[in-house]
Short mmCIF file of C-alpha atoms in Angstrom, two decimals:
data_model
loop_
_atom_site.label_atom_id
_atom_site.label_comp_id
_atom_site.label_asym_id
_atom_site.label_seq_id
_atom_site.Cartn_x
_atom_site.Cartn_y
_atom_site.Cartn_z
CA UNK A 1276 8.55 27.63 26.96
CA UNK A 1277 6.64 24.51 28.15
CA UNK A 1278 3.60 25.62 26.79
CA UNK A 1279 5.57 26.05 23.29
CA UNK A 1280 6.82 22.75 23.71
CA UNK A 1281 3.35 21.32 24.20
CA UNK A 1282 1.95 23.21 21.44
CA UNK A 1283 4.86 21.63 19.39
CA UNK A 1284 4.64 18.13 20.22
CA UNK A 1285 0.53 18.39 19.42
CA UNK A 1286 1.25 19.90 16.15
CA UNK A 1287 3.68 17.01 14.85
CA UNK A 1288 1.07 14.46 16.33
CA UNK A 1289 -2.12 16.39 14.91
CA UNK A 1290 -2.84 14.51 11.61
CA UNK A 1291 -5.52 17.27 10.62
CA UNK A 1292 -1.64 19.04 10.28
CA UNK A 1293 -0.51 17.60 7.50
CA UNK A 1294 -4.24 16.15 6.00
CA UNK A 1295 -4.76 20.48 6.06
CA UNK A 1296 -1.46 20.54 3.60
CA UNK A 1297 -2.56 17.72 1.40
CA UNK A 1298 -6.29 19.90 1.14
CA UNK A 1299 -4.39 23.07 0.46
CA UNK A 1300 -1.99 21.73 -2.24
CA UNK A 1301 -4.36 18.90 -4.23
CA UNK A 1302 -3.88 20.42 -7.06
CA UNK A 1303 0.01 20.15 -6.65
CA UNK A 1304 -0.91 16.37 -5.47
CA UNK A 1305 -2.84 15.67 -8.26
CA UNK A 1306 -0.02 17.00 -10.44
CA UNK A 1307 2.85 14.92 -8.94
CA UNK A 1308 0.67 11.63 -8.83
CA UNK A 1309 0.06 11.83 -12.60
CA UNK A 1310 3.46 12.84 -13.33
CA UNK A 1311 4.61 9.45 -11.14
CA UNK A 1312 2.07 7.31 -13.36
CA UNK A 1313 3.46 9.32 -16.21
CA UNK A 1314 6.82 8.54 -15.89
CA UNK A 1315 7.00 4.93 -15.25
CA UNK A 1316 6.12 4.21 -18.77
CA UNK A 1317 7.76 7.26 -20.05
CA UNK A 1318 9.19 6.34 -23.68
CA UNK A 1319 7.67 3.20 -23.96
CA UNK A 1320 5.80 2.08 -27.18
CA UNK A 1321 2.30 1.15 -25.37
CA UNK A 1322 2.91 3.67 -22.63
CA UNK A 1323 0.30 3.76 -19.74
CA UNK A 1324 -1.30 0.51 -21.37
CA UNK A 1325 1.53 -1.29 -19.04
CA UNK A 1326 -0.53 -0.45 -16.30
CA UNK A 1327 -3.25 -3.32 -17.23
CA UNK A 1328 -0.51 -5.52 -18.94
CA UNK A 1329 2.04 -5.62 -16.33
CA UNK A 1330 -0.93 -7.10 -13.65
CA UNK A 1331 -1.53 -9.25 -16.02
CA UNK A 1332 1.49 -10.69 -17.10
CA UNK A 1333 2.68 -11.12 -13.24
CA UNK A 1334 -0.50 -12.58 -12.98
CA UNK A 1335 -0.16 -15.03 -15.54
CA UNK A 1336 3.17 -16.15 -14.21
CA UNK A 1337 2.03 -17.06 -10.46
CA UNK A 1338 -1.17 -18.40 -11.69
CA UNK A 1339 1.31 -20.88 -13.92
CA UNK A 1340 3.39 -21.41 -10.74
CA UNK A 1341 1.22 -21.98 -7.99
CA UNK A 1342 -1.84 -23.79 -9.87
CA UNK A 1343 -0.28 -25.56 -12.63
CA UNK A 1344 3.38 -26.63 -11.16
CA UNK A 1345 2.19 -26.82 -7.77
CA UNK A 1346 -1.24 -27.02 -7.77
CA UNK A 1347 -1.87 -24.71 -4.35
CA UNK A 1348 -5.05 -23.79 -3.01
CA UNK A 1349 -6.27 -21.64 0.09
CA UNK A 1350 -8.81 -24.62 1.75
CA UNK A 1351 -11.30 -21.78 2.25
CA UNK A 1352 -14.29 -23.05 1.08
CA UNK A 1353 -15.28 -26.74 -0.26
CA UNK A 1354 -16.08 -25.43 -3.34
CA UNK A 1355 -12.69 -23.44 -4.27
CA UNK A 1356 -11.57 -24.12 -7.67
CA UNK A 1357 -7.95 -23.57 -9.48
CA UNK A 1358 -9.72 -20.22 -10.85
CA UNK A 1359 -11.00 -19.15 -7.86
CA UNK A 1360 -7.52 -19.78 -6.56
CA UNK A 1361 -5.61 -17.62 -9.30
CA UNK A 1362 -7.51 -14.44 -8.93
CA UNK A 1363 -7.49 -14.62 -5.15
CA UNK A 1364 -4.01 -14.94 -5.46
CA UNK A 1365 -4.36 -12.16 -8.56
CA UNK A 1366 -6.08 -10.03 -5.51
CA UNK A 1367 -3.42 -10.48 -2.67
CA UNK A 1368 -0.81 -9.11 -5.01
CA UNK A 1369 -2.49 -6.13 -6.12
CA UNK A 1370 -3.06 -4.97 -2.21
CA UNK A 1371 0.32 -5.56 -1.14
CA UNK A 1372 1.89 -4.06 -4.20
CA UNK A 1373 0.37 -0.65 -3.16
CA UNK A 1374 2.08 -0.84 0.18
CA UNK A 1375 5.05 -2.15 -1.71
CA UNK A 1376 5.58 0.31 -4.07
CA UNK A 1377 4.94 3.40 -1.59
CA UNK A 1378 7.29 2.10 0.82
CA UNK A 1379 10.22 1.15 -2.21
CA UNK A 1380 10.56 4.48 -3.58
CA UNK A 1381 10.00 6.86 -0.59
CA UNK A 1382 13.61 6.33 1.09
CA UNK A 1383 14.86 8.18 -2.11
CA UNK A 1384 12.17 10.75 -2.91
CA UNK A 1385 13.31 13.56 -0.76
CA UNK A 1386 16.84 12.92 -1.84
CA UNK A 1387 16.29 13.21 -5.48
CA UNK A 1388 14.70 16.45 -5.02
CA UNK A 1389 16.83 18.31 -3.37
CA UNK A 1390 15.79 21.89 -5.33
CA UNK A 1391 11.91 21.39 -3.05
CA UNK A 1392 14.19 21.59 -0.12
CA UNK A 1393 16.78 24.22 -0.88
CA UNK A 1394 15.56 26.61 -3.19
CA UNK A 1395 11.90 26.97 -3.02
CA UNK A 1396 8.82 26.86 -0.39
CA UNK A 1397 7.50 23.45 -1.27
CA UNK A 1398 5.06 21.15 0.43
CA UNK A 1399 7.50 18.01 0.76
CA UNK A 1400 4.79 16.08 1.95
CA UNK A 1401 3.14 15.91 -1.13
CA UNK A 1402 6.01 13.95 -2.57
CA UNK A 1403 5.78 10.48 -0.39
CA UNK A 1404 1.75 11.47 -0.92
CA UNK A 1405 1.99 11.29 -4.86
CA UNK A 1406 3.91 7.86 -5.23
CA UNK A 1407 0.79 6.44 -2.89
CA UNK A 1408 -1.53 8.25 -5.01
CA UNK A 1409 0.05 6.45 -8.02
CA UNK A 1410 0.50 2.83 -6.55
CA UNK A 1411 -2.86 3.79 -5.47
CA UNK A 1412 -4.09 4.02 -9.35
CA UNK A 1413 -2.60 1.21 -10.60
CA UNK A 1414 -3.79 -1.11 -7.51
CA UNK A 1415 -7.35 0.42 -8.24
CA UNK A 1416 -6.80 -1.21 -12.29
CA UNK A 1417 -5.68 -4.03 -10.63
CA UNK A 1418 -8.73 -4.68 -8.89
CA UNK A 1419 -10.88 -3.77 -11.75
CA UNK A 1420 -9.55 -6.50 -12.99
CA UNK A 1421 -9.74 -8.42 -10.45
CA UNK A 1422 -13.87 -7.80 -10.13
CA UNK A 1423 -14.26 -8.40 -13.80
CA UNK A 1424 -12.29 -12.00 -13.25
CA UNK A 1425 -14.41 -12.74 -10.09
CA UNK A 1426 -17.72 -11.85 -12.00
CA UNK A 1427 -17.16 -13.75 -15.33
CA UNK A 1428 -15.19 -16.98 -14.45
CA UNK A 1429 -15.64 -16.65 -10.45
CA UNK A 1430 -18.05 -17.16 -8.19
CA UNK A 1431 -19.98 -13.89 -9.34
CA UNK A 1432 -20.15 -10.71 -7.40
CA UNK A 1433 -22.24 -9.83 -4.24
CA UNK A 1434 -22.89 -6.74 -1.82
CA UNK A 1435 -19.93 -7.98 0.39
CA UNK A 1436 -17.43 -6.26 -2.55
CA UNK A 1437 -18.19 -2.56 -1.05
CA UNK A 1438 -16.24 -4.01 2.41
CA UNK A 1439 -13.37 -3.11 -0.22
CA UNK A 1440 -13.46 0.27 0.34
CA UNK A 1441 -13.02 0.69 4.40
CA UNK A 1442 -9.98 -1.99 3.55
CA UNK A 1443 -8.52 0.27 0.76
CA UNK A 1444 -8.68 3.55 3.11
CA UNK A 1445 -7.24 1.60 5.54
CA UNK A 1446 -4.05 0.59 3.32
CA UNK A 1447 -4.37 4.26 2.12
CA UNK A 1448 -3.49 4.93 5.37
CA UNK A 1449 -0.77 2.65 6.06
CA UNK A 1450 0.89 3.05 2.95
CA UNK A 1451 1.20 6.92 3.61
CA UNK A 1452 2.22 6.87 6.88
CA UNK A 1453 5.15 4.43 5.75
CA UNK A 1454 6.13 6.48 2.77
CA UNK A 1455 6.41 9.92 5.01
CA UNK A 1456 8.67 8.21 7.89
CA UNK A 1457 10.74 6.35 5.23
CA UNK A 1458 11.15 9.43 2.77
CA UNK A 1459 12.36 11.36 5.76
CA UNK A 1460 14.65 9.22 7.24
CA UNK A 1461 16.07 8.30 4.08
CA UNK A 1462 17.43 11.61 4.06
CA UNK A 1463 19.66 10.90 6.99
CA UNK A 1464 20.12 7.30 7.03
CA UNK A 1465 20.72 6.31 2.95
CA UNK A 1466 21.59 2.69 3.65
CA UNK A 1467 17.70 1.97 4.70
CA UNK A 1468 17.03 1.70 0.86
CA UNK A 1469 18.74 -1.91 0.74
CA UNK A 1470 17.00 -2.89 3.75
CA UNK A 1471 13.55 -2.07 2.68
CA UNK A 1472 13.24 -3.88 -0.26
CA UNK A 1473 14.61 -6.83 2.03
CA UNK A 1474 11.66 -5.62 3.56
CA UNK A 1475 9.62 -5.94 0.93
CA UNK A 1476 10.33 -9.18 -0.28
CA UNK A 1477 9.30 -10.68 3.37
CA UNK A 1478 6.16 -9.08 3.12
CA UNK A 1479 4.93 -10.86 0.44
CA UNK A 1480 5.17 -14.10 2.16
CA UNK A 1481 4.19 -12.98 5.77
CA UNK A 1482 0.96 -11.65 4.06
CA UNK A 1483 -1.06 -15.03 3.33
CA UNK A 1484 -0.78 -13.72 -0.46
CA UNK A 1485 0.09 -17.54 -1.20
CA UNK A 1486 -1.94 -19.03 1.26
CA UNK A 1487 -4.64 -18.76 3.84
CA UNK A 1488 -4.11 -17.93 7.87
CA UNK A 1489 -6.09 -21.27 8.86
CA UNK A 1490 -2.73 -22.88 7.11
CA UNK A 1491 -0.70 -21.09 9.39
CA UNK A 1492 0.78 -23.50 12.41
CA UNK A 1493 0.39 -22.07 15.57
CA UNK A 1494 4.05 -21.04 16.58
CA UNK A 1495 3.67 -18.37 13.86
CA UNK A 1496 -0.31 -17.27 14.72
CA UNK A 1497 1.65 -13.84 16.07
CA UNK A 1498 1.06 -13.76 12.06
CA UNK A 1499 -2.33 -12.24 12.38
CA UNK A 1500 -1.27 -9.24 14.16
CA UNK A 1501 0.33 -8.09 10.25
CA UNK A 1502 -2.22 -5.73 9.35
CA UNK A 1503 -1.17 -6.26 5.77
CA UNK A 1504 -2.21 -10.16 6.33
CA UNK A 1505 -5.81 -8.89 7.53
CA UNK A 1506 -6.08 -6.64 3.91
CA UNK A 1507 -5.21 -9.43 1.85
CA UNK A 1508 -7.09 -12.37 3.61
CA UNK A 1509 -10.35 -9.98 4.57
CA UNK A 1510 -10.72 -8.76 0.87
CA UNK A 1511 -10.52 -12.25 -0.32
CA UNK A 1512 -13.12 -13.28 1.96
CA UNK A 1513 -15.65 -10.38 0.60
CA UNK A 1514 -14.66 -10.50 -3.22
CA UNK A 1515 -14.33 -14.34 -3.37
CA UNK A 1516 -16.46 -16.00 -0.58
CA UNK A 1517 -19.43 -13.95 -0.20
CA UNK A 1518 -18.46 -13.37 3.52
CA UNK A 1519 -18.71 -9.79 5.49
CA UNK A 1520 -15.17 -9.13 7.55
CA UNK A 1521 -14.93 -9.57 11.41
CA UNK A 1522 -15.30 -6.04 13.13
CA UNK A 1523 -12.60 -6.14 15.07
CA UNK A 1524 -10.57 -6.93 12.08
CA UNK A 1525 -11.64 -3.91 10.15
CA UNK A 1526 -11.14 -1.80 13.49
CA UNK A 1527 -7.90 -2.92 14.21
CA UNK A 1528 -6.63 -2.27 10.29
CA UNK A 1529 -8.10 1.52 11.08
CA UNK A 1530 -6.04 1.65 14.04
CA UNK A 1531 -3.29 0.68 12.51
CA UNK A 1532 -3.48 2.49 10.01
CA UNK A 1533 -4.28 5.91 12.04
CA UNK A 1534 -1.35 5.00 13.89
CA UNK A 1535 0.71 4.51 11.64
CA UNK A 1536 -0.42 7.77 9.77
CA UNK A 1537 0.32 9.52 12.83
CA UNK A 1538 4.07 8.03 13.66
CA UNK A 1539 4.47 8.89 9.72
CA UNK A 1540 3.39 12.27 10.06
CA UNK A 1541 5.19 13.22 12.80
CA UNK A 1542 8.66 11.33 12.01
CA UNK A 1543 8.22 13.70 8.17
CA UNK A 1544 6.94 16.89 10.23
CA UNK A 1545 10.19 16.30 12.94
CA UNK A 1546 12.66 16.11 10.19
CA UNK A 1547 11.74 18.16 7.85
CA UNK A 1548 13.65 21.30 9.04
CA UNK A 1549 16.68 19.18 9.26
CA UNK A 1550 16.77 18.66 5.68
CA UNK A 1551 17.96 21.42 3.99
CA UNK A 1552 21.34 20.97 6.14
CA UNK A 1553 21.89 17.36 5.09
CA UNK A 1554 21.19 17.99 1.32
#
């Protein structure tokens, strides 16, 4: 029995577990993260051309806000100008939208579905999985955008950019592991919907998005231990400044983010026989 037990606990902290399922059913995953991007613009006249316009319309709004009304700046660098300013800002937003968006619709995503859980053998995990794969896609456009700003009215691109992609798997990470303990706890506790996009909305200001971390006063340097603030203010340093991201930054986002992958994995793996009597 204790050996069981072991065997158990290992399994629901083992994230080759559920990584195996993802490799098993890509295909399915691949399926349900084009159906997500699918559907969002399902209907709609320009259809999946929203995913380049609605960037760029938010973008256009803060860029209005914070440079022309208030004219803000991050203090970086001595030679930061109002555009360098807007797409940094552009940047921010795009990185914290993926987390955003993963961790807004996966309290309901089990819940909606509740034919996966009752009637047919279905990898659940793939569902939390797919709406990251999807904020995923239209964070990567955002980006593209972003690079194409940075190169033509920026400061130009440089070799620092590929630091990107450690920081991207490293918000992969975190941005799963969120969506699989939210989308299975949602399933038992439905009032967390209200209080994540509470959630949400604190985020974006606790995640120098607006501003740098040397702006930060030093009651609230406890700050810098928000691995979302590290994404946002490390990718601005390679994209915008040239400037190669402290190693123990980049370790401790891959911690986190491993961490939090495995605390998602297991909350989703824990549950998950539960659900079928709740729905």
């Amino acid at each position: 029995m204790r050996l069981y037990q072991k065997q158990s606990v290992w399994r629901l902290l083992n994230p080759l577990t559920i990584c195996g399922s993802f490799i098993t059913h890509r295909r399915l995953l691949w399926q349900f993260t084009r159906r997500s991007i699918e559907l969002q613009h399902k209907g709609s006249f320009l259809g999946i051309a929203w995913t380049v316009l609605n960037p760029l319309l938010l973008f256009a709004v803060y860029a209005f806000v914070f440079i022309a009304v208030f004219n803000s700046r991050f203090g970086t660098v001595e030679s930061e100008t109002r555009v360098d300013y807007a797409i940094g800002l552009f940047l921010g937003l795009c990185l914290l939208q993926m987390f955003q968006e993963s961790m807004m619709v996966a309290p309901s995503l089990v819940v909606q579905n509740p034919n996966f859980v009752k009637k047919v053998v279905f990898p659940l995990e793939v569902l939390p999985a797919a709406a990251v794969g999807a904020a995923a896609f239209r964070c990567i456009v955002g980006l593209a955008l972003v690079l194409a700003s940075v190169e033509i009215w920026g400061p130009g691109l440089s070799g620092s950019v590929l630091w990107l992609f450690p920081i991207l798997i490293a918000l992969g990470l975190l941005s799963v592991g969120v969506a699989l303990m939210l989308s299975a706890v949602g399933v038992f506790l439905r009032d967390i919907a209200p209080f994540v996009q509470f959630l949400s909305v604190l985020l974006m200001f606790v995640s120098a998005v607006f501003y740098s971390f040397s702006s930060i006063p030093p009651a609230f340097s406890f700050l810098r231990f928000n691995p979302l603030l590290i994404v946002v203010e490390t990718s601005r340093h390679v994209v915008l400044w040239h400037q190669a991201p402290i190693a123990a930054d980049v370790l401790y986002l891959f911690l986190c983010g491993v961490i939090t992958f495995v605390l998602g994995q297991a909350a989703f793996s824990g549950l998950k026989p539960a659900f079928a009597d709740v729905l």
